[in-house]
Amino acid sequence: MQDNGAASGRLMRGAVSFVTLGCAKNEVDTRDMKGRLRKAGFQVEAAPDSADAIVVNTCSFIQAATEESIEAVLDVAELDGVASGEVPLIVAGCMPARYGEELTHELSEVRAFVPCSREDDIVAVVEAALGERAGRGAPEEERTPQVPFAYVKIADGCDRFCSYCTIPFIRGRYRSFPYEEVRDEVAARAADGAREVVLIAQDTGRYGRDLAEPSTLAQLLERLAQEFPTLWFRVMYLQPEGITDELLDTVAAHANLCSYFDIPLQHIDPLILRAMNRSGSPEELMALLKRIEERVADVTLRTTLLCGFPGETEEQFEALCDFVEEAPFDYIGVFAYSREEGTAAYDLPEQLDEEVKAERAQRLRDLADAVCSARISRRIGRSMAVLVEGREEDGQLYGRAQCQAPEVDGVTYVDEGEPGGVVSVSIIDTLLYEMEGERS
Ligand code: SF4
């Protein structure tokens, strides 16, 4: 009798389990690797303790993320199957891209390393790791996502070389994906059940310049908004230089383009910005925010700030706090500077003590919470469409309005609707970053 693996509860080609660390871009990479394996006949949703192979997709953009990734790899290495050598452990993503050969000596438990640039070869890597156990099988059916949003990458890599950042070394130069590729990916995610598509890249505003037929983010959005009128589109990681009037007017012109701008400013002090290999001044950056508010009605603004950069004085930090008090941000992510080997900022003098960096980050977070929650409470009384995402354990329905990005901005609790549907609500209350809506 032919052994198709059913006796062991496994599909013919074997079951692969994924552990994913880091940001949304890494989640997209995991989804792509799963898609390739699924097409090749593997089952890709196995739990680690019942898998034939385990892939840990790592994050390594700062030291803390590297440590977390190593811990995850070591946890997986302790599983019986991996420890006995029966189940191959494969480490993918940013950590092998950043540390390369070094890792083979440090993590001898790992069967294969797959840096970001080689993730397209994941099928061959898993096949080689499994050896003869990976027979031929039929492709597994696509799975419907459990949440009605999906991330779609429009580019990879970065040319900016901010002096504190490892990403350009890990991910390589900026490469936009042609419109057809983005459109096909959006269509696939919509077919899976996504109602909102979040477009991501390291630097979304730079989209299109490097294509054979140059394009812009605004042109990409215009085409997507028209081609998929029932989907919401949201753009994350827009560097200030990428915000053109063409982009603002395009977003303002389409109801299905979320009036939401995520602009990582990092700092506002001109000297610190220059040392970061970035540019701008408080006046220029405030003018940019005002311009966005003027051109796009009911706009939501998010930023990311980095404090404790080498040489940052108490006065420069306080100027950043003053800016936060005045600027019209709804959401602010705050990070303490992390000194990363291989970056230009690593060698800068006047590195600050860890306690000073942590204390400034906490002060800035507390301030951001106070300022942003006050802004969010002003939404009470406004009508909004909410994309229902699911139910809490106690049955309470929740979702997100266009002013809330997935996974970072909190949710809106609603009293009616079905997961995957859109309901119109009136906001009746807010609590810090959460909102409560009543069917209107
Ligand atoms: S824009 Fe700057 S911070 Fe962002 S990925 Fe590129 S180099 Fe890093």
Short mmCIF file of N, CA and C in Angstrom, two decimals, residues 312-401:
data_model
loop_
_atom_site.label_atom_id
_atom_site.label_comp_id
_atom_site.label_asym_id
_atom_site.label_seq_id
_atom_site.Cartn_x
_atom_site.Cartn_y
_atom_site.Cartn_z
N GLU A 312 22.32 63.88 22.07
CA GLU A 312 21.05 64.59 22.32
C GLU A 312 21.12 65.25 23.71
N THR A 313 20.99 66.56 23.72
CA THR A 313 21.04 67.28 25.01
C THR A 313 19.64 67.30 25.62
N GLU A 314 19.60 67.66 26.90
CA GLU A 314 18.30 67.77 27.56
C GLU A 314 17.45 68.81 26.83
N GLU A 315 18.09 69.90 26.36
CA GLU A 315 17.33 70.97 25.66
C GLU A 315 16.74 70.43 24.35
N GLN A 316 17.55 69.66 23.62
CA GLN A 316 17.04 69.12 22.34
C GLN A 316 15.89 68.15 22.61
N PHE A 317 16.02 67.37 23.68
CA PHE A 317 14.94 66.45 24.01
C PHE A 317 13.68 67.23 24.40
N GLU A 318 13.87 68.30 25.17
CA GLU A 318 12.69 69.09 25.58
C GLU A 318 12.03 69.77 24.39
N ALA A 319 12.85 70.16 23.41
CA ALA A 319 12.27 70.76 22.20
C ALA A 319 11.41 69.73 21.47
N LEU A 320 11.84 68.48 21.50
CA LEU A 320 11.05 67.41 20.89
C LEU A 320 9.71 67.26 21.64
N CYS A 321 9.79 67.33 22.98
CA CYS A 321 8.55 67.26 23.78
C CYS A 321 7.62 68.43 23.46
N ASP A 322 8.20 69.63 23.33
CA ASP A 322 7.37 70.80 23.00
C ASP A 322 6.67 70.60 21.66
N PHE A 323 7.41 70.04 20.72
CA PHE A 323 6.84 69.80 19.39
C PHE A 323 5.65 68.84 19.50
N VAL A 324 5.84 67.78 20.30
CA VAL A 324 4.77 66.79 20.47
C VAL A 324 3.52 67.45 21.06
N GLU A 325 3.72 68.39 21.97
CA GLU A 325 2.56 69.06 22.57
C GLU A 325 1.78 69.89 21.56
N GLU A 326 2.51 70.44 20.58
CA GLU A 326 1.86 71.33 19.60
C GLU A 326 1.36 70.62 18.35
N ALA A 327 2.02 69.52 17.99
CA ALA A 327 1.74 68.90 16.68
C ALA A 327 0.42 68.13 16.73
N PRO A 328 -0.24 68.03 15.57
CA PRO A 328 -1.57 67.39 15.55
C PRO A 328 -1.52 65.87 15.40
N PHE A 329 -0.69 65.21 16.18
CA PHE A 329 -0.60 63.75 16.05
C PHE A 329 -1.69 63.04 16.84
N ASP A 330 -2.24 61.99 16.22
CA ASP A 330 -3.21 61.13 16.90
C ASP A 330 -2.51 59.95 17.57
N TYR A 331 -1.42 59.51 16.97
CA TYR A 331 -0.70 58.35 17.49
C TYR A 331 0.81 58.59 17.37
N ILE A 332 1.54 58.20 18.41
CA ILE A 332 3.00 58.39 18.39
C ILE A 332 3.67 57.15 18.95
N GLY A 333 4.54 56.56 18.16
CA GLY A 333 5.36 55.44 18.66
C GLY A 333 6.69 56.01 19.13
N VAL A 334 7.14 55.61 20.31
CA VAL A 334 8.38 56.17 20.86
C VAL A 334 9.40 55.04 21.05
N PHE A 335 10.62 55.27 20.57
CA PHE A 335 11.69 54.30 20.76
C PHE A 335 12.90 54.99 21.35
N ALA A 336 13.63 54.24 22.18
CA ALA A 336 14.92 54.73 22.67
C ALA A 336 15.97 54.30 21.66
N TYR A 337 16.94 55.16 21.41
CA TYR A 337 18.02 54.83 20.45
C TYR A 337 18.74 53.56 20.90
N SER A 338 19.01 52.68 19.93
CA SER A 338 19.74 51.45 20.21
C SER A 338 21.03 51.49 19.38
N ARG A 339 22.16 51.32 20.05
CA ARG A 339 23.47 51.44 19.36
C ARG A 339 23.76 50.14 18.61
N GLU A 340 23.73 50.21 17.29
CA GLU A 340 23.84 49.01 16.47
C GLU A 340 25.17 48.95 15.72
N GLU A 341 25.88 47.85 15.92
CA GLU A 341 27.16 47.66 15.22
C GLU A 341 26.94 47.74 13.72
N GLY A 342 27.88 48.32 13.02
CA GLY A 342 27.81 48.39 11.57
C GLY A 342 27.10 49.63 11.06
N THR A 343 26.51 50.43 11.96
CA THR A 343 25.86 51.66 11.51
C THR A 343 26.79 52.84 11.78
N ALA A 344 26.55 53.94 11.07
CA ALA A 344 27.41 55.13 11.23
C ALA A 344 27.28 55.70 12.64
N ALA A 345 26.08 55.65 13.21
CA ALA A 345 25.87 56.24 14.53
C ALA A 345 26.58 55.47 15.64
N TYR A 346 26.93 54.23 15.34
CA TYR A 346 27.62 53.41 16.36
C TYR A 346 28.90 54.10 16.81
N ASP A 347 29.58 54.75 15.87
CA ASP A 347 30.88 55.36 16.17
C ASP A 347 30.79 56.80 16.62
N LEU A 348 29.58 57.33 16.74
CA LEU A 348 29.47 58.73 17.17
C LEU A 348 29.89 58.87 18.63
N PRO A 349 30.53 60.01 18.98
CA PRO A 349 30.86 60.24 20.38
C PRO A 349 29.58 60.57 21.16
N GLU A 350 29.71 60.76 22.44
CA GLU A 350 28.60 61.17 23.31
C GLU A 350 27.41 60.21 23.26
N GLN A 351 27.71 58.91 23.31
CA GLN A 351 26.61 57.94 23.43
C GLN A 351 26.03 58.12 24.83
N LEU A 352 24.72 58.12 24.94
CA LEU A 352 24.08 58.36 26.24
C LEU A 352 23.94 57.06 27.04
N ASP A 353 23.89 57.21 28.36
CA ASP A 353 23.69 56.05 29.22
C ASP A 353 22.33 55.42 28.94
N GLU A 354 22.27 54.11 29.14
CA GLU A 354 21.00 53.40 28.92
C GLU A 354 19.88 53.99 29.78
N GLU A 355 20.23 54.35 31.04
CA GLU A 355 19.17 54.86 31.94
C GLU A 355 18.62 56.18 31.41
N VAL A 356 19.50 57.02 30.88
CA VAL A 356 19.04 58.32 30.36
C VAL A 356 18.11 58.09 29.17
N LYS A 357 18.50 57.18 28.27
CA LYS A 357 17.68 56.90 27.08
C LYS A 357 16.32 56.35 27.49
N ALA A 358 16.35 55.40 28.45
CA ALA A 358 15.08 54.78 28.88
C ALA A 358 14.19 55.81 29.57
N GLU A 359 14.80 56.67 30.38
CA GLU A 359 14.01 57.66 31.12
C GLU A 359 13.37 58.67 30.14
N ARG A 360 14.15 59.11 29.14
CA ARG A 360 13.59 60.05 28.16
C ARG A 360 12.46 59.38 27.35
N ALA A 361 12.69 58.13 26.97
CA ALA A 361 11.65 57.43 26.18
C ALA A 361 10.37 57.33 27.00
N GLN A 362 10.49 57.04 28.29
CA GLN A 362 9.29 56.91 29.11
C GLN A 362 8.58 58.25 29.26
N ARG A 363 9.39 59.32 29.46
CA ARG A 363 8.78 60.67 29.59
C ARG A 363 8.01 61.02 28.31
N LEU A 364 8.65 60.72 27.18
CA LEU A 364 8.02 61.06 25.91
C LEU A 364 6.76 60.21 25.67
N ARG A 365 6.82 58.93 26.07
CA ARG A 365 5.64 58.06 25.93
C ARG A 365 4.49 58.59 26.77
N ASP A 366 4.79 58.99 28.02
CA ASP A 366 3.72 59.49 28.89
C ASP A 366 3.10 60.74 28.29
N LEU A 367 3.95 61.62 27.77
CA LEU A 367 3.46 62.85 27.16
C LEU A 367 2.60 62.51 25.93
N ALA A 368 3.11 61.61 25.10
CA ALA A 368 2.39 61.24 23.88
C ALA A 368 1.02 60.65 24.23
N ASP A 369 0.98 59.80 25.27
CA ASP A 369 -0.31 59.22 25.68
C ASP A 369 -1.30 60.32 26.07
N ALA A 370 -0.81 61.30 26.82
CA ALA A 370 -1.71 62.36 27.28
C ALA A 370 -2.21 63.19 26.10
N VAL A 371 -1.28 63.59 25.23
CA VAL A 371 -1.64 64.46 24.10
C VAL A 371 -2.56 63.72 23.11
N CYS A 372 -2.19 62.48 22.79
CA CYS A 372 -2.93 61.75 21.76
C CYS A 372 -4.30 61.32 22.27
N SER A 373 -4.38 60.88 23.54
CA SER A 373 -5.70 60.43 24.01
C SER A 373 -6.65 61.61 24.09
N ALA A 374 -6.12 62.81 24.36
CA ALA A 374 -7.00 64.00 24.36
C ALA A 374 -7.52 64.25 22.95
N ARG A 375 -6.67 64.08 21.95
CA ARG A 375 -7.12 64.27 20.56
C ARG A 375 -8.16 63.23 20.18
N ILE A 376 -7.90 61.99 20.60
CA ILE A 376 -8.81 60.91 20.23
C ILE A 376 -10.18 61.12 20.87
N SER A 377 -10.20 61.67 22.09
CA SER A 377 -11.50 61.89 22.75
C SER A 377 -12.34 62.92 21.98
N ARG A 378 -11.68 63.73 21.13
CA ARG A 378 -12.45 64.70 20.34
C ARG A 378 -13.25 64.04 19.22
N ARG A 379 -13.03 62.74 19.04
CA ARG A 379 -13.80 62.03 18.00
C ARG A 379 -15.21 61.70 18.49
N ILE A 380 -15.48 61.87 19.78
CA ILE A 380 -16.83 61.56 20.29
C ILE A 380 -17.85 62.41 19.54
N GLY A 381 -18.91 61.74 19.07
CA GLY A 381 -19.95 62.44 18.31
C GLY A 381 -19.79 62.31 16.81
N ARG A 382 -18.58 61.90 16.37
CA ARG A 382 -18.36 61.76 14.92
C ARG A 382 -18.92 60.44 14.41
N SER A 383 -19.37 60.43 13.16
CA SER A 383 -19.84 59.19 12.53
C SER A 383 -18.69 58.57 11.76
N MET A 384 -18.57 57.27 11.84
CA MET A 384 -17.47 56.59 11.15
C MET A 384 -17.91 55.23 10.66
N ALA A 385 -17.28 54.79 9.57
CA ALA A 385 -17.46 53.41 9.13
C ALA A 385 -16.45 52.55 9.88
N VAL A 386 -16.91 51.41 10.37
CA VAL A 386 -16.00 50.52 11.11
C VAL A 386 -15.97 49.15 10.42
N LEU A 387 -14.78 48.69 10.14
CA LEU A 387 -14.60 47.35 9.59
C LEU A 387 -14.56 46.38 10.77
N VAL A 388 -15.58 45.53 10.87
CA VAL A 388 -15.68 44.63 12.03
C VAL A 388 -14.65 43.50 11.86
N GLU A 389 -13.85 43.30 12.91
CA GLU A 389 -12.77 42.31 12.80
C GLU A 389 -13.07 41.01 13.52
N GLY A 390 -13.82 41.06 14.60
CA GLY A 390 -14.06 39.82 15.33
C GLY A 390 -14.78 40.09 16.65
N ARG A 391 -14.78 39.06 17.49
CA ARG A 391 -15.42 39.16 18.81
C ARG A 391 -14.39 38.85 19.88
N GLU A 392 -14.50 39.57 21.00
CA GLU A 392 -13.71 39.23 22.18
C GLU A 392 -14.26 37.93 22.75
N GLU A 393 -13.56 37.36 23.73
CA GLU A 393 -14.05 36.11 24.33
C GLU A 393 -15.45 36.24 24.92
N ASP A 394 -15.76 37.44 25.44
CA ASP A 394 -17.09 37.62 26.04
C ASP A 394 -18.16 37.97 25.00
N GLY A 395 -17.82 37.88 23.72
CA GLY A 395 -18.80 38.10 22.66
C GLY A 395 -18.83 39.53 22.13
N GLN A 396 -18.13 40.45 22.78
CA GLN A 396 -18.12 41.86 22.35
C GLN A 396 -17.49 42.00 20.95
N LEU A 397 -18.23 42.64 20.05
CA LEU A 397 -17.71 42.86 18.69
C LEU A 397 -16.72 44.02 18.67
N TYR A 398 -15.69 43.91 17.87
CA TYR A 398 -14.75 45.02 17.72
C TYR A 398 -14.29 45.11 16.28
N GLY A 399 -13.81 46.29 15.94
CA GLY A 399 -13.29 46.49 14.59
C GLY A 399 -12.42 47.74 14.57
N ARG A 400 -12.22 48.29 13.39
CA ARG A 400 -11.39 49.49 13.28
C ARG A 400 -12.02 50.47 12.31
N ALA A 401 -11.94 51.73 12.66
CA ALA A 401 -12.35 52.79 11.73
C ALA A 401 -11.15 53.11 10.84
#
